[in-house]
Short mmCIF file of C-alpha atoms in Angstrom, two decimals:
data_model
loop_
_atom_site.label_atom_id
_atom_site.label_comp_id
_atom_site.label_asym_id
_atom_site.label_seq_id
_atom_site.Cartn_x
_atom_site.Cartn_y
_atom_site.Cartn_z
CA MET A 1 -15.56 -40.24 19.17
CA ALA A 2 -14.90 -36.82 17.56
CA ARG A 3 -12.77 -34.56 19.68
CA LYS A 4 -14.08 -31.25 21.01
CA MET A 5 -12.98 -28.11 19.24
CA ILE A 6 -9.71 -26.51 20.23
CA ARG A 7 -9.70 -22.82 21.20
CA VAL A 8 -6.61 -20.84 20.25
CA LEU A 9 -5.88 -17.27 21.32
CA LEU A 10 -3.69 -15.30 18.95
CA VAL A 11 -2.12 -12.22 20.54
CA GLU A 12 -0.79 -10.03 17.74
CA ASP A 13 -1.16 -6.33 16.91
CA GLU A 14 -0.32 -6.43 13.19
CA GLU A 15 -2.85 -7.65 10.64
CA ILE A 16 -0.28 -9.24 8.34
CA HIS A 17 0.98 -11.46 11.15
CA ARG A 18 -2.56 -12.33 12.20
CA VAL A 19 -3.28 -13.53 8.66
CA MET A 20 -0.05 -15.57 8.66
CA ALA A 21 -0.72 -17.05 12.08
CA ARG A 22 -4.27 -18.07 11.08
CA ALA A 23 -2.78 -19.95 8.15
CA ALA A 24 -0.16 -21.57 10.39
CA VAL A 25 -2.72 -22.71 12.96
CA LYS A 26 -4.90 -24.08 10.17
CA ALA A 27 -1.94 -25.93 8.65
CA ALA A 28 -0.77 -27.34 12.00
CA ALA A 29 -1.05 -31.09 12.49
CA GLY A 30 -4.34 -32.03 14.14
CA ALA A 31 -6.15 -28.78 13.28
CA GLU A 32 -9.80 -29.12 12.28
CA ASP A 33 -12.29 -26.74 10.65
CA ASP A 34 -14.32 -26.26 13.85
CA ASP A 35 -11.37 -25.14 15.93
CA VAL A 36 -11.73 -21.54 17.11
CA LEU A 37 -9.11 -18.84 16.69
CA ASP A 38 -9.71 -15.76 18.85
CA VAL A 39 -7.62 -12.63 18.51
CA ALA A 40 -6.32 -10.06 20.99
CA GLU A 41 -4.49 -7.04 19.59
CA ASN A 42 -2.23 -6.43 22.57
CA GLY A 43 -1.12 -8.03 25.81
CA ALA A 44 -3.68 -6.25 27.99
CA ALA A 45 -6.55 -7.45 25.76
CA ALA A 46 -5.07 -10.96 25.93
CA VAL A 47 -5.02 -10.97 29.74
CA ARG A 48 -8.66 -9.78 29.76
CA ARG A 49 -9.75 -12.51 27.30
CA VAL A 50 -7.99 -15.22 29.26
CA ARG A 51 -9.69 -13.99 32.43
CA GLU A 52 -13.18 -13.57 30.93
CA VAL A 53 -13.54 -16.16 28.17
CA ALA A 54 -13.75 -19.97 28.31
CA PRO A 55 -10.30 -21.55 28.76
CA TYR A 56 -7.99 -21.61 25.77
CA ASP A 57 -6.06 -24.71 24.68
CA LEU A 58 -3.22 -22.74 23.11
CA ILE A 59 -1.99 -19.13 23.20
CA LEU A 60 0.25 -17.67 20.47
CA MET A 61 1.94 -14.57 21.94
CA ASP A 62 3.71 -11.82 20.01
CA ARG A 63 6.42 -9.84 21.78
CA GLN A 64 6.29 -6.22 20.68
CA MET A 65 2.80 -4.77 21.04
CA PRO A 66 1.28 -1.49 22.20
CA VAL A 67 -0.30 -1.12 25.68
CA MET A 68 1.28 -4.32 27.06
CA ASP A 69 4.01 -6.46 25.48
CA GLY A 70 4.13 -10.24 25.22
CA HIS A 71 6.56 -10.77 28.11
CA GLU A 72 4.33 -8.91 30.58
CA ALA A 73 1.15 -10.52 29.27
CA THR A 74 2.71 -13.98 29.66
CA ARG A 75 3.78 -13.16 33.22
CA ARG A 76 0.30 -11.93 34.16
CA ILE A 77 -1.43 -14.93 32.59
CA ARG A 78 0.82 -17.29 34.54
CA ALA A 79 0.26 -15.27 37.72
CA MET A 80 -3.49 -15.98 37.28
CA GLY A 81 -2.66 -19.69 37.57
CA VAL A 82 -3.40 -20.38 33.89
CA THR A 83 -1.44 -23.38 32.57
CA THR A 84 -2.51 -23.16 28.91
CA PRO A 85 0.49 -23.76 26.64
CA ILE A 86 1.92 -20.44 25.43
CA VAL A 87 3.97 -20.32 22.23
CA ALA A 88 5.99 -17.10 22.07
CA VAL A 89 6.40 -15.64 18.61
CA SER A 90 8.90 -12.96 17.67
CA SER A 91 10.63 -11.63 14.57
CA ASP A 92 13.94 -11.33 16.40
CA GLY A 93 14.56 -14.71 17.98
CA LEU A 94 17.58 -13.41 19.89
CA PRO A 95 18.71 -15.61 22.79
CA ALA A 96 17.81 -12.83 25.24
CA ASP A 97 14.34 -12.64 23.72
CA VAL A 98 13.82 -16.40 24.00
CA GLU A 99 15.12 -16.42 27.59
CA ALA A 100 12.86 -13.55 28.60
CA PHE A 101 9.81 -15.32 27.22
CA ILE A 102 10.60 -18.68 28.77
CA GLY A 103 11.43 -16.89 32.03
CA ALA A 104 8.03 -15.18 31.91
CA GLY A 105 6.35 -18.58 31.58
CA ALA A 106 6.09 -19.39 27.89
CA ASP A 107 6.39 -23.06 26.94
CA HIS A 108 7.85 -22.71 23.46
CA PHE A 109 9.37 -20.08 21.21
CA THR A 110 9.10 -19.83 17.44
CA PRO A 111 10.38 -17.13 15.10
CA LYS A 112 7.56 -15.52 13.09
CA VAL A 113 9.01 -16.76 9.82
CA SER A 114 8.92 -20.45 10.70
CA GLN A 115 5.55 -20.03 12.39
CA ALA A 116 3.91 -19.32 9.05
CA THR A 117 4.95 -22.56 7.38
CA ARG A 118 3.74 -26.10 7.41
CA GLN A 119 6.73 -27.04 9.55
CA CYS A 120 5.94 -25.08 12.70
CA ARG A 121 6.86 -27.70 15.27
CA PRO A 122 5.82 -25.63 18.29
CA CYS A 123 2.37 -25.07 16.69
CA ASP A 124 2.16 -28.78 15.86
CA ALA A 125 3.20 -29.73 19.40
CA CYS A 126 0.74 -27.35 20.99
CA MET A 127 -2.13 -28.34 18.71
CA ARG A 128 -1.43 -31.98 19.61
CA HIS A 129 -1.17 -30.96 23.28
CA GLY A 130 -4.48 -29.16 22.93
CA GLN A 131 -5.96 -32.19 21.21
CA GLN A 132 -4.71 -34.49 24.00
CA TYR A 133 -6.01 -32.05 26.60
CA MET A 134 -9.47 -32.18 25.02
CA ILE A 135 -9.34 -35.99 24.75
CA ASP A 136 -8.48 -36.14 28.47
CA LEU A 137 -11.45 -33.87 29.24
CA CYS A 138 -13.77 -36.22 27.32
CA LYS A 139 -12.80 -39.25 29.47
CA MET B 1 -3.19 -16.74 -24.00
CA ALA B 2 -3.19 -18.32 -20.53
CA ALA B 3 0.02 -20.17 -21.33
CA ALA B 4 1.78 -16.97 -22.37
CA LEU B 5 0.61 -15.16 -19.24
CA THR B 6 1.67 -18.09 -17.08
CA ASN B 7 5.12 -18.06 -18.65
CA GLN B 8 5.37 -14.32 -17.99
CA LEU B 9 4.36 -14.84 -14.38
CA HIS B 10 6.88 -17.63 -13.82
CA ALA B 11 9.64 -15.57 -15.46
CA LEU B 12 8.83 -12.60 -13.21
CA VAL B 13 8.77 -14.60 -9.98
CA ASN B 14 11.90 -16.58 -10.93
CA ASN B 15 13.68 -13.31 -11.61
CA MET B 16 12.62 -11.96 -8.21
CA PHE B 17 14.20 -15.02 -6.58
CA ALA B 18 17.30 -14.89 -8.76
CA THR B 19 17.97 -11.21 -7.98
CA GLY B 20 17.55 -11.71 -4.23
CA LEU B 21 14.33 -9.74 -3.92
CA LEU B 22 12.58 -12.83 -2.58
CA ASP B 23 13.73 -15.79 -0.53
CA GLU B 24 12.31 -19.25 0.22
CA GLN B 25 9.82 -17.81 2.72
CA PHE B 26 7.78 -16.64 -0.29
CA GLN B 27 7.63 -20.25 -1.48
CA GLN B 28 6.37 -21.22 1.98
CA LEU B 29 3.61 -18.62 1.59
CA GLN B 30 2.65 -20.10 -1.75
CA MET B 31 2.44 -23.54 -0.12
CA LEU B 32 -0.04 -22.20 2.44
CA GLN B 33 -2.42 -21.19 -0.35
CA ASP B 34 -5.01 -23.83 -1.15
CA SER B 35 -8.62 -24.18 -2.24
CA SER B 36 -9.84 -23.05 1.18
CA ALA B 37 -7.65 -19.92 1.01
CA PRO B 38 -7.26 -19.24 -2.74
CA ASP B 39 -6.30 -15.58 -2.24
CA PHE B 40 -3.90 -16.07 0.64
CA VAL B 41 -0.76 -14.90 -1.16
CA SER B 42 -2.57 -11.91 -2.64
CA GLU B 43 -3.94 -10.95 0.78
CA VAL B 44 -0.55 -11.16 2.47
CA VAL B 45 1.29 -9.35 -0.33
CA THR B 46 -1.30 -6.56 -0.33
CA LEU B 47 -1.02 -6.16 3.44
CA PHE B 48 2.77 -6.03 3.15
CA CYS B 49 2.61 -3.36 0.46
CA ASP B 50 0.09 -1.21 2.37
CA ASP B 51 1.95 -1.58 5.69
CA GLY B 52 5.30 -0.94 4.05
CA GLU B 53 4.16 2.31 2.51
CA ARG B 54 2.72 3.50 5.82
CA ILE B 55 5.85 2.54 7.78
CA ILE B 56 8.22 4.21 5.33
CA GLY B 57 6.15 7.39 5.65
CA GLU B 58 6.40 7.20 9.44
CA LEU B 59 10.16 6.61 9.29
CA ALA B 60 10.61 9.73 7.13
CA ARG B 61 8.45 11.77 9.54
CA GLN B 62 10.33 10.54 12.60
CA LEU B 63 13.74 11.24 11.06
CA ASP B 64 12.60 14.74 10.11
CA GLN B 65 12.06 15.68 13.77
CA PRO B 66 14.60 18.09 15.34
CA ASN B 67 15.19 15.52 18.12
CA VAL B 68 14.93 12.05 16.66
CA ASP B 69 13.42 9.40 18.90
CA PHE B 70 15.63 6.51 17.77
CA ASP B 71 13.70 3.97 19.85
CA ARG B 72 10.56 4.90 17.94
CA VAL B 73 12.41 4.77 14.61
CA ASP B 74 13.81 1.36 15.59
CA SER B 75 10.32 0.16 16.43
CA PHE B 76 9.07 1.06 12.93
CA ALA B 77 12.14 -0.51 11.32
CA HIS B 78 11.49 -3.64 13.39
CA GLN B 79 7.90 -3.73 12.10
CA LEU B 80 9.02 -3.46 8.50
CA LYS B 81 11.70 -6.07 9.05
CA GLY B 82 9.14 -8.43 10.53
CA SER B 83 6.61 -8.09 7.74
CA SER B 84 9.27 -8.35 5.03
CA ALA B 85 10.70 -11.49 6.64
CA SER B 86 7.23 -13.02 6.83
CA VAL B 87 6.49 -12.39 3.17
CA GLY B 88 9.93 -13.42 1.94
CA ALA B 89 11.06 -9.92 0.96
CA GLN B 90 14.72 -10.73 1.57
CA GLN B 91 16.33 -7.58 0.21
CA VAL B 92 14.03 -5.22 2.16
CA LYS B 93 14.48 -7.36 5.28
CA ASN B 94 18.28 -7.18 5.07
CA THR B 95 18.21 -3.42 4.63
CA CYS B 96 15.95 -3.12 7.68
CA ILE B 97 18.55 -5.06 9.68
CA GLN B 98 21.13 -2.42 8.67
CA PHE B 99 18.63 0.30 9.51
CA ARG B 100 18.24 -1.02 13.03
CA GLU B 101 22.00 -1.01 13.50
CA PHE B 102 22.05 2.71 12.69
CA CYS B 103 19.20 3.21 15.15
CA GLN B 104 21.29 1.48 17.84
CA GLN B 105 24.16 3.82 16.95
CA ARG B 106 21.81 6.83 17.12
CA SER B 107 23.05 7.89 13.68
CA ARG B 108 20.58 10.15 11.87
CA ASP B 109 22.77 10.20 8.73
CA GLY B 110 23.04 6.43 8.69
CA CYS B 111 19.29 6.12 9.17
CA LEU B 112 18.52 8.62 6.41
CA LYS B 113 20.81 6.89 3.91
CA THR B 114 19.32 3.52 4.75
CA LEU B 115 15.81 4.93 4.53
CA ASP B 116 16.55 6.02 0.95
CA LEU B 117 17.77 2.54 0.16
CA VAL B 118 14.84 0.75 1.79
CA ARG B 119 12.40 3.07 0.05
CA THR B 120 13.91 2.30 -3.37
CA GLU B 121 13.98 -1.43 -2.68
CA PHE B 122 10.47 -1.49 -1.27
CA TYR B 123 8.91 0.37 -4.21
CA ASP B 124 10.78 -1.82 -6.70
CA LEU B 125 9.41 -4.91 -4.95
CA ARG B 126 5.94 -3.42 -4.66
CA ASN B 127 5.83 -2.69 -8.36
CA LYS B 128 6.82 -6.26 -9.17
CA PHE B 129 4.26 -7.64 -6.72
CA GLN B 130 1.58 -5.52 -8.41
CA VAL B 131 2.55 -6.94 -11.81
CA MET B 132 2.53 -10.45 -10.32
CA LEU B 133 -0.97 -10.03 -8.87
CA GLN B 134 -2.24 -8.49 -12.10
CA LEU B 135 -0.89 -11.44 -14.12
CA GLU B 136 -2.54 -13.88 -11.71
CA LYS B 137 -5.89 -12.12 -12.15
CA GLN B 138 -5.53 -12.23 -15.92
CA ILE B 139 -4.69 -15.93 -15.81
CA GLN B 140 -7.70 -16.64 -13.58
CA ALA B 141 -9.90 -14.69 -16.02
CA CYS B 142 -8.86 -17.14 -18.74
CA TYR B 143 -10.59 -19.89 -16.75
CA PRO B 144 -14.04 -18.52 -15.89
CA LYS B 145 -15.83 -20.31 -13.01
CA HIS B 146 -19.19 -21.94 -13.82
#
């Protein structure tokens, strides 16, 4: 039985990183052509989308964004009771950055550079998690 | 004709790696290009060039203010660092790292000197990227689609 499509929310304000992330999600293990990639250009838009749109299977969250940053958006999404896996993405990758994201409720952290390759393990893990989640829903 | 252009292209890109302009991240970008995204590298490189020019303009404007907002300057330097890292622009990325250190030190002189350097490096890279994309178009034109 074919699995249902996976919905991914990409939270990123810069076009170049959105293009890269689309390629990374597409290249991730388990990704299929019908999977949906929605975009929010800042943390506040992300919180609204999570609240208003059908549940996502994976959220890719940038850190530095206008209006609301990734840490705050992650905190607010978790405060809504949403358990969707969140992969934090940042150019810096400093230990304090990673800690802040995980402390806010993110499940994984990946530097932007490794995100946009075929070896993005957090993307692979989350796409497989999303796939398993959908398989469980089909039972 | 195509063979000569291809050799020129390879020589250019190899030189960009050899001189430290590019790092292995650019190779990762090339690996993400396939038949479903045949213009991926061109799209990303073009975005980098457009963003880079805009950001460098903003950095100059910010550093020209009587009271420099170093947090804002740092934010722009961070943006340029991020996009250069993503595209494999190693030299520009490393200069942005230095730039951010001067922002942390609140040093206008340090920032201005580094801005000059990043501007020179960015425009050198941009020129080479433009030649690269032009060669790719010429090579593609040698193989018309039916």
